[in-house]
PDB file of N, CA and C in Angstrom:
ATOM      1  N   GLU W 778      54.856 125.812 174.952  1.00  0.00           N
ATOM      2  CA  GLU W 778      56.201 125.940 175.455  1.00  0.00           C
ATOM      3  C   GLU W 778      56.829 124.568 175.534  1.00  0.00           C
ATOM      4  N   GLY W 779      58.115 124.540 175.328  1.00  0.00           N
ATOM      5  CA  GLY W 779      58.834 123.285 175.370  1.00  0.00           C
ATOM      6  C   GLY W 779      59.332 122.962 176.758  1.00  0.00           C
ATOM      7  N   PRO W 780      60.154 121.930 176.851  1.00  0.00           N
ATOM      8  CA  PRO W 780      60.694 121.545 178.155  1.00  0.00           C
ATOM      9  C   PRO W 780      61.673 122.582 178.692  1.00  0.00           C
ATOM     10  N   PHE W 781      61.939 122.497 179.982  1.00  0.00           N
ATOM     11  CA  PHE W 781      62.905 123.397 180.600  1.00  0.00           C
ATOM     12  C   PHE W 781      64.319 122.927 180.288  1.00  0.00           C
ATOM     13  N   ALA W 782      65.194 123.850 179.943  1.00  0.00           N
ATOM     14  CA  ALA W 782      66.598 123.535 179.702  1.00  0.00           C
ATOM     15  C   ALA W 782      67.353 123.712 181.018  1.00  0.00           C
ATOM     16  N   VAL W 783      67.889 122.617 181.538  1.00  0.00           N
ATOM     17  CA  VAL W 783      68.654 122.661 182.787  1.00  0.00           C
ATOM     18  C   VAL W 783      69.945 121.881 182.597  1.00  0.00           C
ATOM     19  N   ASP W 784      70.910 122.169 183.441  1.00  0.00           N
ATOM     20  CA  ASP W 784      72.155 121.405 183.459  1.00  0.00           C
ATOM     21  C   ASP W 784      71.907 120.161 184.306  1.00  0.00           C
ATOM     22  N   VAL W 785      71.840 119.014 183.646  1.00  0.00           N
ATOM     23  CA  VAL W 785      71.484 117.769 184.325  1.00  0.00           C
ATOM     24  C   VAL W 785      72.685 117.197 185.073  1.00  0.00           C
ATOM     25  N   VAL W 786      72.455 116.914 186.355  1.00  0.00           N
ATOM     26  CA  VAL W 786      73.446 116.261 187.200  1.00  0.00           C
ATOM     27  C   VAL W 786      73.063 114.788 187.353  1.00  0.00           C
ATOM     28  N   GLU W 787      71.803 114.540 187.625  1.00  0.00           N
ATOM     29  CA  GLU W 787      71.296 113.179 187.819  1.00  0.00           C
ATOM     30  C   GLU W 787      69.789 113.202 187.608  1.00  0.00           C
ATOM     31  N   THR W 788      69.246 112.140 187.027  1.00  0.00           N
ATOM     32  CA  THR W 788      67.814 112.108 186.755  1.00  0.00           C
ATOM     33  C   THR W 788      67.011 111.296 187.768  1.00  0.00           C
ATOM     34  N   THR W 789      67.716 110.667 188.724  1.00  0.00           N
ATOM     35  CA  THR W 789      67.018 109.884 189.740  1.00  0.00           C
ATOM     36  C   THR W 789      66.053 110.783 190.513  1.00  0.00           C
ATOM     37  N   GLY W 790      64.817 110.372 190.592  1.00  0.00           N
ATOM     38  CA  GLY W 790      63.826 111.125 191.347  1.00  0.00           C
ATOM     39  C   GLY W 790      63.041 112.132 190.526  1.00  0.00           C
ATOM     40  N   ALA W 791      63.405 112.321 189.261  1.00  0.00           N
ATOM     41  CA  ALA W 791      62.705 113.320 188.440  1.00  0.00           C
ATOM     42  C   ALA W 791      61.242 112.954 188.215  1.00  0.00           C
ATOM     43  N   GLY W 792      60.973 111.687 187.984  1.00  0.00           N
ATOM     44  CA  GLY W 792      59.584 111.251 187.802  1.00  0.00           C
ATOM     45  C   GLY W 792      58.769 111.401 189.073  1.00  0.00           C
ATOM     46  N   ASP W 793      59.407 111.109 190.201  1.00  0.00           N
ATOM     47  CA  ASP W 793      58.728 111.283 191.486  1.00  0.00           C
ATOM     48  C   ASP W 793      58.405 112.757 191.719  1.00  0.00           C
ATOM     49  N   ALA W 794      59.356 113.624 191.390  1.00  0.00           N
ATOM     50  CA  ALA W 794      59.143 115.067 191.564  1.00  0.00           C
ATOM     51  C   ALA W 794      58.033 115.560 190.644  1.00  0.00           C
ATOM     52  N   PHE W 795      58.018 115.066 189.399  1.00  0.00           N
ATOM     53  CA  PHE W 795      56.960 115.454 188.463  1.00  0.00           C
ATOM     54  C   PHE W 795      55.605 115.041 189.020  1.00  0.00           C
ATOM     55  N   THR W 796      55.507 113.801 189.478  1.00  0.00           N
ATOM     56  CA  THR W 796      54.238 113.295 190.013  1.00  0.00           C
ATOM     57  C   THR W 796      53.790 114.095 191.232  1.00  0.00           C
ATOM     58  N   ALA W 797      54.711 114.351 192.139  1.00  0.00           N
ATOM     59  CA  ALA W 797      54.376 115.135 193.338  1.00  0.00           C
ATOM     60  C   ALA W 797      53.952 116.551 192.955  1.00  0.00           C
ATOM     61  N   GLY W 798      54.690 117.163 192.028  1.00  0.00           N
ATOM     62  CA  GLY W 798      54.341 118.505 191.579  1.00  0.00           C
ATOM     63  C   GLY W 798      52.989 118.543 190.893  1.00  0.00           C
ATOM     64  N   PHE W 799      52.715 117.516 190.089  1.00  0.00           N
ATOM     65  CA  PHE W 799      51.434 117.431 189.392  1.00  0.00           C
ATOM     66  C   PHE W 799      50.288 117.330 190.392  1.00  0.00           C
ATOM     67  N   LEU W 800      50.428 116.417 191.350  1.00  0.00           N
ATOM     68  CA  LEU W 800      49.367 116.233 192.341  1.00  0.00           C
ATOM     69  C   LEU W 800      49.178 117.477 193.205  1.00  0.00           C
ATOM     70  N   HIS W 801      50.282 118.094 193.608  1.00  0.00           N
ATOM     71  CA  HIS W 801      50.183 119.319 194.409  1.00  0.00           C
ATOM     72  C   HIS W 801      49.429 120.406 193.636  1.00  0.00           C
ATOM     73  N   ALA W 802      49.872 120.663 192.410  1.00  0.00           N
ATOM     74  CA  ALA W 802      49.253 121.733 191.615  1.00  0.00           C
ATOM     75  C   ALA W 802      47.799 121.405 191.287  1.00  0.00           C
ATOM     76  N   LEU W 803      47.505 120.143 191.020  1.00  0.00           N
ATOM     77  CA  LEU W 803      46.127 119.737 190.726  1.00  0.00           C
ATOM     78  C   LEU W 803      45.225 119.990 191.927  1.00  0.00           C
ATOM     79  N   LEU W 804      45.673 119.574 193.099  1.00  0.00           N
ATOM     80  CA  LEU W 804      44.859 119.765 194.295  1.00  0.00           C
ATOM     81  C   LEU W 804      44.720 121.242 194.655  1.00  0.00           C
ATOM     82  N   GLN W 805      45.772 122.026 194.433  1.00  0.00           N
ATOM     83  CA  GLN W 805      45.713 123.455 194.725  1.00  0.00           C
ATOM     84  C   GLN W 805      44.843 124.212 193.723  1.00  0.00           C
ATOM     85  N   SER W 806      44.620 123.630 192.551  1.00  0.00           N
ATOM     86  CA  SER W 806      43.852 124.319 191.502  1.00  0.00           C
ATOM     87  C   SER W 806      42.378 124.450 191.853  1.00  0.00           C
ATOM     88  N   GLY W 807      41.904 123.591 192.734  1.00  0.00           N
ATOM     89  CA  GLY W 807      40.487 123.631 193.092  1.00  0.00           C
ATOM     90  C   GLY W 807      39.584 122.959 192.072  1.00  0.00           C
ATOM     91  N   MET W 808      40.165 122.308 191.076  1.00  0.00           N
ATOM     92  CA  MET W 808      39.354 121.614 190.075  1.00  0.00           C
ATOM     93  C   MET W 808      38.594 120.474 190.734  1.00  0.00           C
ATOM     94  N   ASP W 809      37.389 120.224 190.249  1.00  0.00           N
ATOM     95  CA  ASP W 809      36.600 119.093 190.730  1.00  0.00           C
ATOM     96  C   ASP W 809      37.170 117.833 190.083  1.00  0.00           C
ATOM     97  N   LEU W 810      37.854 117.040 190.881  1.00  0.00           N
ATOM     98  CA  LEU W 810      38.547 115.872 190.353  1.00  0.00           C
ATOM     99  C   LEU W 810      37.603 114.848 189.737  1.00  0.00           C
ATOM    100  N   ARG W 811      36.336 114.909 190.083  1.00  0.00           N
ATOM    101  CA  ARG W 811      35.361 113.956 189.527  1.00  0.00           C
ATOM    102  C   ARG W 811      34.974 114.303 188.097  1.00  0.00           C
ATOM    103  N   THR W 812      35.216 115.551 187.689  1.00  0.00           N
ATOM    104  CA  THR W 812      34.747 115.973 186.364  1.00  0.00           C
ATOM    105  C   THR W 812      35.882 116.378 185.424  1.00  0.00           C
ATOM    106  N   ILE W 813      37.127 116.087 185.809  1.00  0.00           N
ATOM    107  CA  ILE W 813      38.240 116.428 184.919  1.00  0.00           C
ATOM    108  C   ILE W 813      38.038 115.686 183.599  1.00  0.00           C
ATOM    109  N   GLY W 814      38.170 116.406 182.541  1.00  0.00           N
ATOM    110  CA  GLY W 814      37.988 115.822 181.218  1.00  0.00           C
ATOM    111  C   GLY W 814      36.613 116.071 180.647  1.00  0.00           C
ATOM    112  N   ASP W 815      35.629 116.318 181.504  1.00  0.00           N
ATOM    113  CA  ASP W 815      34.280 116.611 181.022  1.00  0.00           C
ATOM    114  C   ASP W 815      34.208 118.013 180.441  1.00  0.00           C
ATOM    115  N   ASP W 816      34.960 118.928 181.051  1.00  0.00           N
ATOM    116  CA  ASP W 816      34.967 120.333 180.637  1.00  0.00           C
ATOM    117  C   ASP W 816      36.142 120.540 179.690  1.00  0.00           C
ATOM    118  N   ARG W 817      35.863 120.823 178.458  1.00  0.00           N
ATOM    119  CA  ARG W 817      36.923 121.009 177.467  1.00  0.00           C
ATOM    120  C   ARG W 817      37.107 122.491 177.114  1.00  0.00           C
ATOM    121  N   SER W 818      36.829 123.335 178.096  1.00  0.00           N
ATOM    122  CA  SER W 818      36.920 124.771 177.877  1.00  0.00           C
ATOM    123  C   SER W 818      38.370 125.241 177.851  1.00  0.00           C
ATOM    124  N   ALA W 819      38.554 126.426 177.313  1.00  0.00           N
ATOM    125  CA  ALA W 819      39.886 127.039 177.284  1.00  0.00           C
ATOM    126  C   ALA W 819      40.376 127.314 178.697  1.00  0.00           C
ATOM    127  N   ALA W 820      39.453 127.631 179.601  1.00  0.00           N
ATOM    128  CA  ALA W 820      39.833 127.904 180.989  1.00  0.00           C
ATOM    129  C   ALA W 820      40.413 126.652 181.631  1.00  0.00           C
ATOM    130  N   GLN W 821      39.759 125.501 181.435  1.00  0.00           N
ATOM    131  CA  GLN W 821      40.283 124.271 182.016  1.00  0.00           C
ATOM    132  C   GLN W 821      41.609 123.892 181.358  1.00  0.00           C
ATOM    133  N   ALA W 822      41.726 124.110 180.058  1.00  0.00           N
ATOM    134  CA  ALA W 822      42.978 123.810 179.362  1.00  0.00           C
ATOM    135  C   ALA W 822      44.117 124.655 179.925  1.00  0.00           C
ATOM    136  N   SER W 823      43.828 125.906 180.232  1.00  0.00           N
ATOM    137  CA  SER W 823      44.841 126.800 180.794  1.00  0.00           C
ATOM    138  C   SER W 823      45.267 126.330 182.181  1.00  0.00           C
ATOM    139  N   VAL W 824      44.309 125.902 182.990  1.00  0.00           N
ATOM    140  CA  VAL W 824      44.616 125.401 184.327  1.00  0.00           C
ATOM    141  C   VAL W 824      45.466 124.135 184.214  1.00  0.00           C
ATOM    142  N   MET W 825      45.087 123.241 183.331  1.00  0.00           N
ATOM    143  CA  MET W 825      45.847 122.004 183.155  1.00  0.00           C
ATOM    144  C   MET W 825      47.263 122.295 182.660  1.00  0.00           C
ATOM    145  N   GLU W 826      47.401 123.274 181.784  1.00  0.00           N
ATOM    146  CA  GLU W 826      48.733 123.663 181.313  1.00  0.00           C
ATOM    147  C   GLU W 826      49.588 124.179 182.469  1.00  0.00           C
ATOM    148  N   SER W 827      49.007 124.960 183.353  1.00  0.00           N
ATOM    149  CA  SER W 827      49.726 125.460 184.520  1.00  0.00           C
ATOM    150  C   SER W 827      50.147 124.324 185.446  1.00  0.00           C
ATOM    151  N   ILE W 828      49.272 123.345 185.584  1.00  0.00           N
ATOM    152  CA  ILE W 828      49.575 122.186 186.432  1.00  0.00           C
ATOM    153  C   ILE W 828      50.757 121.416 185.867  1.00  0.00           C
ATOM    154  N   VAL W 829      50.733 121.148 184.583  1.00  0.00           N
ATOM    155  CA  VAL W 829      51.819 120.395 183.946  1.00  0.00           C
ATOM    156  C   VAL W 829      53.111 121.199 183.951  1.00  0.00           C
ATOM    157  N   ARG W 830      53.016 122.500 183.788  1.00  0.00           N
ATOM    158  CA  ARG W 830      54.221 123.350 183.828  1.00  0.00           C
ATOM    159  C   ARG W 830      54.860 123.307 185.221  1.00  0.00           C
ATOM    160  N   PHE W 831      54.050 123.382 186.262  1.00  0.00           N
ATOM    161  CA  PHE W 831      54.568 123.307 187.632  1.00  0.00           C
ATOM    162  C   PHE W 831      55.246 121.948 187.847  1.00  0.00           C
ATOM    163  N   ALA W 832      54.586 120.880 187.428  1.00  0.00           N
ATOM    164  CA  ALA W 832      55.139 119.531 187.588  1.00  0.00           C
ATOM    165  C   ALA W 832      56.440 119.375 186.811  1.00  0.00           C
ATOM    166  N   SER W 833      56.484 119.913 185.611  1.00  0.00           N
ATOM    167  CA  SER W 833      57.700 119.842 184.791  1.00  0.00           C
ATOM    168  C   SER W 833      58.850 120.596 185.429  1.00  0.00           C
ATOM    169  N   ALA W 834      58.539 121.730 186.029  1.00  0.00           N
ATOM    170  CA  ALA W 834      59.577 122.505 186.716  1.00  0.00           C
ATOM    171  C   ALA W 834      60.123 121.722 187.907  1.00  0.00           C
ATOM    172  N   ALA W 835      59.243 121.065 188.651  1.00  0.00           N
ATOM    173  CA  ALA W 835      59.692 120.256 189.787  1.00  0.00           C
ATOM    174  C   ALA W 835      60.619 119.141 189.307  1.00  0.00           C
ATOM    175  N   GLY W 836      60.249 118.472 188.227  1.00  0.00           N
ATOM    176  CA  GLY W 836      61.090 117.417 187.673  1.00  0.00           C
ATOM    177  C   GLY W 836      62.412 117.941 187.163  1.00  0.00           C
ATOM    178  N   ALA W 837      62.384 119.070 186.496  1.00  0.00           N
ATOM    179  CA  ALA W 837      63.612 119.670 185.957  1.00  0.00           C
ATOM    180  C   ALA W 837      64.567 120.065 187.074  1.00  0.00           C
ATOM    181  N   LEU W 838      64.033 120.687 188.113  1.00  0.00           N
ATOM    182  CA  LEU W 838      64.881 121.084 189.242  1.00  0.00           C
ATOM    183  C   LEU W 838      65.548 119.879 189.895  1.00  0.00           C
ATOM    184  N   THR W 839      64.831 118.793 190.002  1.00  0.00           N
ATOM    185  CA  THR W 839      65.385 117.580 190.603  1.00  0.00           C
ATOM    186  C   THR W 839      66.596 117.088 189.822  1.00  0.00           C
ATOM    187  N   CYS W 840      66.569 117.259 188.519  1.00  0.00           N
ATOM    188  CA  CYS W 840      67.679 116.806 187.665  1.00  0.00           C
ATOM    189  C   CYS W 840      68.949 117.627 187.854  1.00  0.00           C
ATOM    190  N   THR W 841      68.848 118.756 188.505  1.00  0.00           N
ATOM    191  CA  THR W 841      70.020 119.620 188.688  1.00  0.00           C
ATOM    192  C   THR W 841      70.796 119.284 189.955  1.00  0.00           C
ATOM    193  N   ARG W 842      70.342 118.271 190.693  1.00  0.00           N
ATOM    194  CA  ARG W 842      70.955 117.923 191.978  1.00  0.00           C
ATOM    195  C   ARG W 842      71.200 116.422 192.058  1.00  0.00           C
ATOM    196  N   GLU W 843      72.080 116.032 192.948  1.00  0.00           N
ATOM    197  CA  GLU W 843      72.347 114.619 193.163  1.00  0.00           C
ATOM    198  C   GLU W 843      71.350 114.027 194.151  1.00  0.00           C
ATOM    199  N   GLY W 844      71.089 112.751 193.977  1.00  0.00           N
ATOM    200  CA  GLY W 844      70.234 112.027 194.904  1.00  0.00           C
ATOM    201  C   GLY W 844      68.786 112.009 194.462  1.00  0.00           C
ATOM    202  N   ALA W 845      68.010 111.223 195.172  1.00  0.00           N
ATOM    203  CA  ALA W 845      66.586 111.124 194.852  1.00  0.00           C
ATOM    204  C   ALA W 845      65.748 111.951 195.817  1.00  0.00           C
ATOM    205  N   ILE W 846      65.975 111.769 197.104  1.00  0.00           N
ATOM    206  CA  ILE W 846      65.171 112.479 198.104  1.00  0.00           C
ATOM    207  C   ILE W 846      65.705 113.891 198.324  1.00  0.00           C
ATOM    208  N   ALA W 847      67.006 114.018 198.512  1.00  0.00           N
ATOM    209  CA  ALA W 847      67.598 115.337 198.771  1.00  0.00           C
ATOM    210  C   ALA W 847      67.412 116.286 197.601  1.00  0.00           C
ATOM    211  N   ALA W 848      67.215 115.749 196.405  1.00  0.00           N
ATOM    212  CA  ALA W 848      67.079 116.580 195.214  1.00  0.00           C
ATOM    213  C   ALA W 848      65.668 117.137 195.025  1.00  0.00           C
ATOM    214  N   GLN W 849      64.708 116.636 195.785  1.00  0.00           N
ATOM    215  CA  GLN W 849      63.324 117.085 195.623  1.00  0.00           C
ATOM    216  C   GLN W 849      63.206 118.561 196.011  1.00  0.00           C
ATOM    217  N   PRO W 850      62.675 119.386 195.105  1.00  0.00           N
ATOM    218  CA  PRO W 850      62.583 120.822 195.402  1.00  0.00           C
ATOM    219  C   PRO W 850      61.393 121.153 196.309  1.00  0.00           C
ATOM    220  N   THR W 851      61.511 122.279 196.981  1.00  0.00           N
ATOM    221  CA  THR W 851      60.397 122.785 197.778  1.00  0.00           C
ATOM    222  C   THR W 851      59.458 123.564 196.858  1.00  0.00           C
ATOM    223  N   PHE W 852      58.279 123.868 197.375  1.00  0.00           N
ATOM    224  CA  PHE W 852      57.325 124.676 196.624  1.00  0.00           C
ATOM    225  C   PHE W 852      57.952 126.019 196.242  1.00  0.00           C
ATOM    226  N   ASP W 853      58.613 126.659 197.202  1.00  0.00           N
ATOM    227  CA  ASP W 853      59.218 127.967 196.942  1.00  0.00           C
ATOM    228  C   ASP W 853      60.301 127.883 195.862  1.00  0.00           C
ATOM    229  N   GLU W 854      61.058 126.803 195.857  1.00  0.00           N
ATOM    230  CA  GLU W 854      62.088 126.637 194.819  1.00  0.00           C
ATOM    231  C   GLU W 854      61.460 126.483 193.442  1.00  0.00           C
ATOM    232  N   VAL W 855      60.375 125.748 193.355  1.00  0.00           N
ATOM    233  CA  VAL W 855      59.687 125.584 192.066  1.00  0.00           C
ATOM    234  C   VAL W 855      59.125 126.923 191.609  1.00  0.00           C
ATOM    235  N   GLN W 856      58.482 127.645 192.521  1.00  0.00           N
ATOM    236  CA  GLN W 856      57.924 128.961 192.167  1.00  0.00           C
ATOM    237  C   GLN W 856      59.022 129.918 191.708  1.00  0.00           C
ATOM    238  N   SER W 857      60.129 129.943 192.405  1.00  0.00           N
ATOM    239  CA  SER W 857      61.244 130.813 192.034  1.00  0.00           C
ATOM    240  C   SER W 857      61.786 130.439 190.659  1.00  0.00           C
ATOM    241  N   PHE W 858      61.919 129.145 190.403  1.00  0.00           N
ATOM    242  CA  PHE W 858      62.384 128.656 189.114  1.00  0.00           C
ATOM    243  C   PHE W 858      61.435 129.094 188.003  1.00  0.00           C
ATOM    244  N   LEU W 859      60.146 128.931 188.217  1.00  0.00           N
ATOM    245  CA  LEU W 859      59.156 129.333 187.208  1.00  0.00           C
ATOM    246  C   LEU W 859      59.197 130.836 186.970  1.00  0.00           C
ATOM    247  N   ASN W 860      59.339 131.617 188.026  1.00  0.00           N
ATOM    248  CA  ASN W 860      59.428 133.067 187.867  1.00  0.00           C
ATOM    249  C   ASN W 860      60.681 133.469 187.095  1.00  0.00           C
ATOM    250  N   HIS W 861      61.784 132.828 187.395  1.00  0.00           N
ATOM    251  CA  HIS W 861      63.042 133.107 186.717  1.00  0.00           C
ATOM    252  C   HIS W 861      62.990 132.695 185.252  1.00  0.00           C
ATOM    253  N   GLU W 862      62.459 131.512 184.992  1.00  0.00           N
ATOM    254  CA  GLU W 862      62.346 130.998 183.617  1.00  0.00           C
ATOM    255  C   GLU W 862      61.454 131.891 182.782  1.00  0.00           C
ATOM    256  N   GLY W 863      60.368 132.381 183.378  1.00  0.00           N
ATOM    257  CA  GLY W 863      59.449 133.246 182.648  1.00  0.00           C
ATOM    258  C   GLY W 863      60.096 134.546 182.216  1.00  0.00           C
ATOM    259  N   LYS W 864      60.989 135.066 183.050  1.00  0.00           N
ATOM    260  CA  LYS W 864      61.668 136.308 182.723  1.00  0.00           C
ATOM    261  C   LYS W 864      62.717 136.128 181.640  1.00  0.00           C
ATOM    262  N   ASN W 865      63.213 134.891 181.520  1.00  0.00           N
ATOM    263  CA  ASN W 865      64.214 134.602 180.485  1.00  0.00           C
ATOM    264  C   ASN W 865      63.580 134.145 179.190  1.00  0.00           C
ATOM    265  N   GLY W 866      62.260 134.023 179.188  1.00  0.00           N
ATOM    266  CA  GLY W 866      61.570 133.649 177.956  1.00  0.00           C
ATOM    267  C   GLY W 866      61.697 132.192 177.578  1.00  0.00           C
ATOM    268  N   ARG W 867      62.103 131.352 178.510  1.00  0.00           N
ATOM    269  CA  ARG W 867      62.213 129.925 178.207  1.00  0.00           C
ATOM    270  C   ARG W 867      60.902 129.243 178.405  1.00  0.00           C
TER     271      ARG W 867
END
């Protein structure tokens, strides 16, 4: 899947949102952080894809708002965005 198509207002904070989303999703995944990269299974690839997708959604949502801190989305906003995007086939 490609990047999310959003109406960009400002990009300040998008990298921070991506990083925060990545770390949140990684920690929630339950993966053993000491062995990431050792397991090259399809299951781990799928988990990593989900992590990056969550992080990308967080970054994309941030671009739709003004500011750096105020633009940071909540977990529920990211989940809602992902659910909505999935239904639209993006």
